[in-house]
Amino acid sequence: MTKWDEIKSRLEHLGGSVKLLADGHTLHLRKVHDRKKIFVIVYVNGQVKGEWTKAEDENPVYPEARFWRPMKRAAYKKKAYASAKRAFGKKEADRMVTPRVVGFVPDFGTEGAAVAHLKKHFPDLEILEPDLDASK
């Protein structure tokens, strides 16, 4: 079992968690719920700070936000493309409806999404605590 599969399996059930070490930061991933929505939240060094959500030029302002999900939004909806194209031209209308990173949020919809993000950006991370169920 690879470390990525192990992380996914530990986050498979509600309340599952795993501690990781990536780029000198301790990450704690937990699968939680907010009444109707189930998601994976990422704590960096035991914290989630609102100021870490800021982005400038589609990059995080704070280094802790690198571990979070980039939130992409477009300035205008695709429905407004035709009228924007008439008013501003094709090039500007394309830019207006293209999603860009506007911030970073500490949650992922599924454990697979969290693992895919970590695998892409932090391939050399380590699992800190051993799996207690592996001996069974």
PDB file of C-alpha atoms in Angstrom:
ATOM      1  CA  MET A   1       0.000   0.000   0.000  1.00  0.00           C
ATOM      2  CA  THR A   2       1.465   3.360  -1.021  1.00  0.00           C
ATOM      3  CA  LYS A   3       1.430   6.346   1.309  1.00  0.00           C
ATOM      4  CA  TRP A   4      -1.261   7.954  -0.862  1.00  0.00           C
ATOM      5  CA  ASP A   5      -3.532   4.915  -0.524  1.00  0.00           C
ATOM      6  CA  GLU A   6      -2.897   4.855   3.211  1.00  0.00           C
ATOM      7  CA  ILE A   7      -3.892   8.524   3.555  1.00  0.00           C
ATOM      8  CA  LYS A   8      -7.080   7.874   1.549  1.00  0.00           C
ATOM      9  CA  SER A   9      -7.972   4.820   3.625  1.00  0.00           C
ATOM     10  CA  ARG A  10      -7.509   6.702   6.910  1.00  0.00           C
ATOM     11  CA  LEU A  11      -9.819   9.474   5.683  1.00  0.00           C
ATOM     12  CA  GLU A  12     -12.394   7.057   4.280  1.00  0.00           C
ATOM     13  CA  HIS A  13     -14.819   7.295   7.213  1.00  0.00           C
ATOM     14  CA  LEU A  14     -16.294  10.294   8.994  1.00  0.00           C
ATOM     15  CA  GLY A  15     -13.977  11.299  11.830  1.00  0.00           C
ATOM     16  CA  GLY A  16     -10.919   9.779  10.164  1.00  0.00           C
ATOM     17  CA  SER A  17      -7.673  11.694  10.480  1.00  0.00           C
ATOM     18  CA  VAL A  18      -4.011  11.586   9.550  1.00  0.00           C
ATOM     19  CA  LYS A  19      -0.960  13.668  10.492  1.00  0.00           C
ATOM     20  CA  LEU A  20       1.612  14.487   7.831  1.00  0.00           C
ATOM     21  CA  LEU A  21       4.899  16.357   7.543  1.00  0.00           C
ATOM     22  CA  ALA A  22       5.401  18.439   4.381  1.00  0.00           C
ATOM     23  CA  ASP A  23       7.976  21.188   3.797  1.00  0.00           C
ATOM     24  CA  GLY A  24       8.625  21.529   7.530  1.00  0.00           C
ATOM     25  CA  HIS A  25       4.933  22.031   8.359  1.00  0.00           C
ATOM     26  CA  THR A  26       2.756  19.578  10.279  1.00  0.00           C
ATOM     27  CA  LEU A  27      -0.528  18.899   8.494  1.00  0.00           C
ATOM     28  CA  HIS A  28      -3.525  17.357  10.213  1.00  0.00           C
ATOM     29  CA  LEU A  29      -6.237  16.181   7.824  1.00  0.00           C
ATOM     30  CA  ARG A  30      -9.649  15.326   9.298  1.00  0.00           C
ATOM     31  CA  LYS A  31     -12.865  14.179   7.661  1.00  0.00           C
ATOM     32  CA  VAL A  32     -15.682  16.184   9.243  1.00  0.00           C
ATOM     33  CA  HIS A  33     -19.237  17.262   8.510  1.00  0.00           C
ATOM     34  CA  ASP A  34     -21.217  20.460   8.686  1.00  0.00           C
ATOM     35  CA  ARG A  35     -24.770  19.117   8.976  1.00  0.00           C
ATOM     36  CA  LYS A  36     -25.339  18.167   5.310  1.00  0.00           C
ATOM     37  CA  LYS A  37     -21.850  18.504   3.822  1.00  0.00           C
ATOM     38  CA  ILE A  38     -18.988  16.045   4.440  1.00  0.00           C
ATOM     39  CA  PHE A  39     -15.472  17.285   3.646  1.00  0.00           C
ATOM     40  CA  VAL A  40     -11.785  17.010   4.546  1.00  0.00           C
ATOM     41  CA  ILE A  41     -10.303  19.954   6.450  1.00  0.00           C
ATOM     42  CA  VAL A  42      -6.569  20.668   6.547  1.00  0.00           C
ATOM     43  CA  TYR A  43      -4.970  22.134   9.680  1.00  0.00           C
ATOM     44  CA  VAL A  44      -1.480  23.583   9.179  1.00  0.00           C
ATOM     45  CA  ASN A  45       0.619  23.434  12.360  1.00  0.00           C
ATOM     46  CA  GLY A  46      -2.641  22.857  14.262  1.00  0.00           C
ATOM     47  CA  GLN A  47      -4.304  26.044  12.991  1.00  0.00           C
ATOM     48  CA  VAL A  48      -6.687  27.386  10.382  1.00  0.00           C
ATOM     49  CA  LYS A  49      -6.405  31.172  10.084  1.00  0.00           C
ATOM     50  CA  GLY A  50      -8.743  33.263   7.980  1.00  0.00           C
ATOM     51  CA  GLU A  51      -5.966  35.566   6.820  1.00  0.00           C
ATOM     52  CA  TRP A  52      -4.274  32.642   5.039  1.00  0.00           C
ATOM     53  CA  THR A  53      -7.074  32.636   2.440  1.00  0.00           C
ATOM     54  CA  LYS A  54      -5.668  35.705   0.647  1.00  0.00           C
ATOM     55  CA  ALA A  55      -4.262  35.424  -2.861  1.00  0.00           C
ATOM     56  CA  GLU A  56      -2.288  37.847  -5.038  1.00  0.00           C
ATOM     57  CA  ASP A  57      -1.728  37.117  -8.724  1.00  0.00           C
ATOM     58  CA  GLU A  58      -3.263  33.654  -8.219  1.00  0.00           C
ATOM     59  CA  ASN A  59      -0.583  32.737  -5.638  1.00  0.00           C
ATOM     60  CA  PRO A  60      -1.016  32.475  -1.853  1.00  0.00           C
ATOM     61  CA  VAL A  61       0.091  35.470   0.225  1.00  0.00           C
ATOM     62  CA  TYR A  62       0.933  33.219   3.203  1.00  0.00           C
ATOM     63  CA  PRO A  63       3.004  30.032   2.705  1.00  0.00           C
ATOM     64  CA  GLU A  64       0.588  27.965   4.825  1.00  0.00           C
ATOM     65  CA  ALA A  65      -2.109  28.362   2.160  1.00  0.00           C
ATOM     66  CA  ARG A  66      -0.096  26.180  -0.247  1.00  0.00           C
ATOM     67  CA  PHE A  67      -1.635  23.162   1.479  1.00  0.00           C
ATOM     68  CA  TRP A  68      -5.197  24.398   0.893  1.00  0.00           C
ATOM     69  CA  ARG A  69      -7.539  24.161  -2.078  1.00  0.00           C
ATOM     70  CA  PRO A  70      -7.356  27.064  -4.536  1.00  0.00           C
ATOM     71  CA  MET A  71     -10.805  28.581  -5.035  1.00  0.00           C
ATOM     72  CA  LYS A  72     -11.423  29.687  -8.623  1.00  0.00           C
ATOM     73  CA  ARG A  73     -14.060  32.154  -9.707  1.00  0.00           C
ATOM     74  CA  ALA A  74     -14.759  34.165 -12.837  1.00  0.00           C
ATOM     75  CA  ALA A  75     -15.620  37.847 -12.729  1.00  0.00           C
ATOM     76  CA  TYR A  76     -18.733  37.191 -14.837  1.00  0.00           C
ATOM     77  CA  LYS A  77     -20.856  34.143 -15.620  1.00  0.00           C
ATOM     78  CA  LYS A  78     -20.743  32.446 -19.029  1.00  0.00           C
ATOM     79  CA  LYS A  79     -24.305  33.651 -19.579  1.00  0.00           C
ATOM     80  CA  ALA A  80     -23.009  37.237 -19.807  1.00  0.00           C
ATOM     81  CA  TYR A  81     -20.352  36.354 -22.405  1.00  0.00           C
ATOM     82  CA  ALA A  82     -22.340  37.452 -25.455  1.00  0.00           C
ATOM     83  CA  SER A  83     -23.188  40.879 -24.063  1.00  0.00           C
ATOM     84  CA  ALA A  84     -19.652  41.350 -22.703  1.00  0.00           C
ATOM     85  CA  LYS A  85     -18.237  40.442 -26.117  1.00  0.00           C
ATOM     86  CA  ARG A  86     -20.382  43.114 -27.765  1.00  0.00           C
ATOM     87  CA  ALA A  87     -19.472  45.715 -25.152  1.00  0.00           C
ATOM     88  CA  PHE A  88     -15.767  45.023 -24.561  1.00  0.00           C
ATOM     89  CA  GLY A  89     -14.577  42.840 -27.438  1.00  0.00           C
ATOM     90  CA  LYS A  90     -13.688  39.153 -27.641  1.00  0.00           C
ATOM     91  CA  LYS A  91     -10.317  39.298 -25.865  1.00  0.00           C
ATOM     92  CA  GLU A  92     -11.650  41.173 -22.834  1.00  0.00           C
ATOM     93  CA  ALA A  93     -14.843  39.074 -22.706  1.00  0.00           C
ATOM     94  CA  ASP A  94     -12.742  35.877 -22.675  1.00  0.00           C
ATOM     95  CA  ARG A  95     -10.713  37.250 -19.768  1.00  0.00           C
ATOM     96  CA  MET A  96     -13.872  38.231 -17.874  1.00  0.00           C
ATOM     97  CA  VAL A  97     -15.441  34.741 -17.960  1.00  0.00           C
ATOM     98  CA  THR A  98     -12.227  32.740 -17.389  1.00  0.00           C
ATOM     99  CA  PRO A  99     -11.991  31.414 -13.806  1.00  0.00           C
ATOM    100  CA  ARG A 100      -8.997  32.646 -11.801  1.00  0.00           C
ATOM    101  CA  VAL A 101      -7.751  31.849  -8.307  1.00  0.00           C
ATOM    102  CA  VAL A 102      -9.308  34.342  -5.917  1.00  0.00           C
ATOM    103  CA  GLY A 103      -8.388  32.677  -2.627  1.00  0.00           C
ATOM    104  CA  PHE A 104      -7.485  29.489  -0.793  1.00  0.00           C
ATOM    105  CA  VAL A 105      -9.817  27.487   1.444  1.00  0.00           C
ATOM    106  CA  PRO A 106      -8.889  24.798   3.986  1.00  0.00           C
ATOM    107  CA  ASP A 107     -11.395  22.183   2.843  1.00  0.00           C
ATOM    108  CA  PHE A 108     -11.569  19.573   0.107  1.00  0.00           C
ATOM    109  CA  GLY A 109     -14.792  17.872  -0.999  1.00  0.00           C
ATOM    110  CA  THR A 110     -13.355  14.356  -0.850  1.00  0.00           C
ATOM    111  CA  GLU A 111     -10.302  12.575   0.475  1.00  0.00           C
ATOM    112  CA  GLY A 112      -9.297  11.857  -3.119  1.00  0.00           C
ATOM    113  CA  ALA A 113      -9.217  15.562  -3.946  1.00  0.00           C
ATOM    114  CA  ALA A 114      -7.060  16.290  -0.890  1.00  0.00           C
ATOM    115  CA  VAL A 115      -4.636  13.482  -1.753  1.00  0.00           C
ATOM    116  CA  ALA A 116      -4.445  14.572  -5.409  1.00  0.00           C
ATOM    117  CA  HIS A 117      -3.537  18.130  -4.347  1.00  0.00           C
ATOM    118  CA  LEU A 118      -0.880  16.935  -1.905  1.00  0.00           C
ATOM    119  CA  LYS A 119       0.488  14.398  -4.387  1.00  0.00           C
ATOM    120  CA  LYS A 120       0.864  17.065  -7.067  1.00  0.00           C
ATOM    121  CA  HIS A 121       2.450  19.775  -4.905  1.00  0.00           C
ATOM    122  CA  PHE A 122       4.199  17.813  -2.115  1.00  0.00           C
ATOM    123  CA  PRO A 123       5.311  14.402  -3.454  1.00  0.00           C
ATOM    124  CA  ASP A 124       7.863  13.899  -0.664  1.00  0.00           C
ATOM    125  CA  LEU A 125       5.583  14.305   2.356  1.00  0.00           C
ATOM    126  CA  GLU A 126       5.752  11.838   5.257  1.00  0.00           C
ATOM    127  CA  ILE A 127       3.071  10.225   7.417  1.00  0.00           C
ATOM    128  CA  LEU A 128       3.867  11.058  11.056  1.00  0.00           C
ATOM    129  CA  GLU A 129       1.818   8.597  13.069  1.00  0.00           C
ATOM    130  CA  PRO A 130       1.834   4.881  12.236  1.00  0.00           C
ATOM    131  CA  ASP A 131      -1.370   3.097  11.241  1.00  0.00           C
ATOM    132  CA  LEU A 132      -2.665   1.253  14.293  1.00  0.00           C
ATOM    133  CA  ASP A 133      -4.850  -1.073  12.204  1.00  0.00           C
ATOM    134  CA  ALA A 134      -1.942  -2.292  10.026  1.00  0.00           C
ATOM    135  CA  SER A 135      -0.961  -4.964  12.577  1.00  0.00           C
ATOM    136  CA  LYS A 136      -4.391  -6.654  12.365  1.00  0.00           C
TER     137      LYS A 136
END
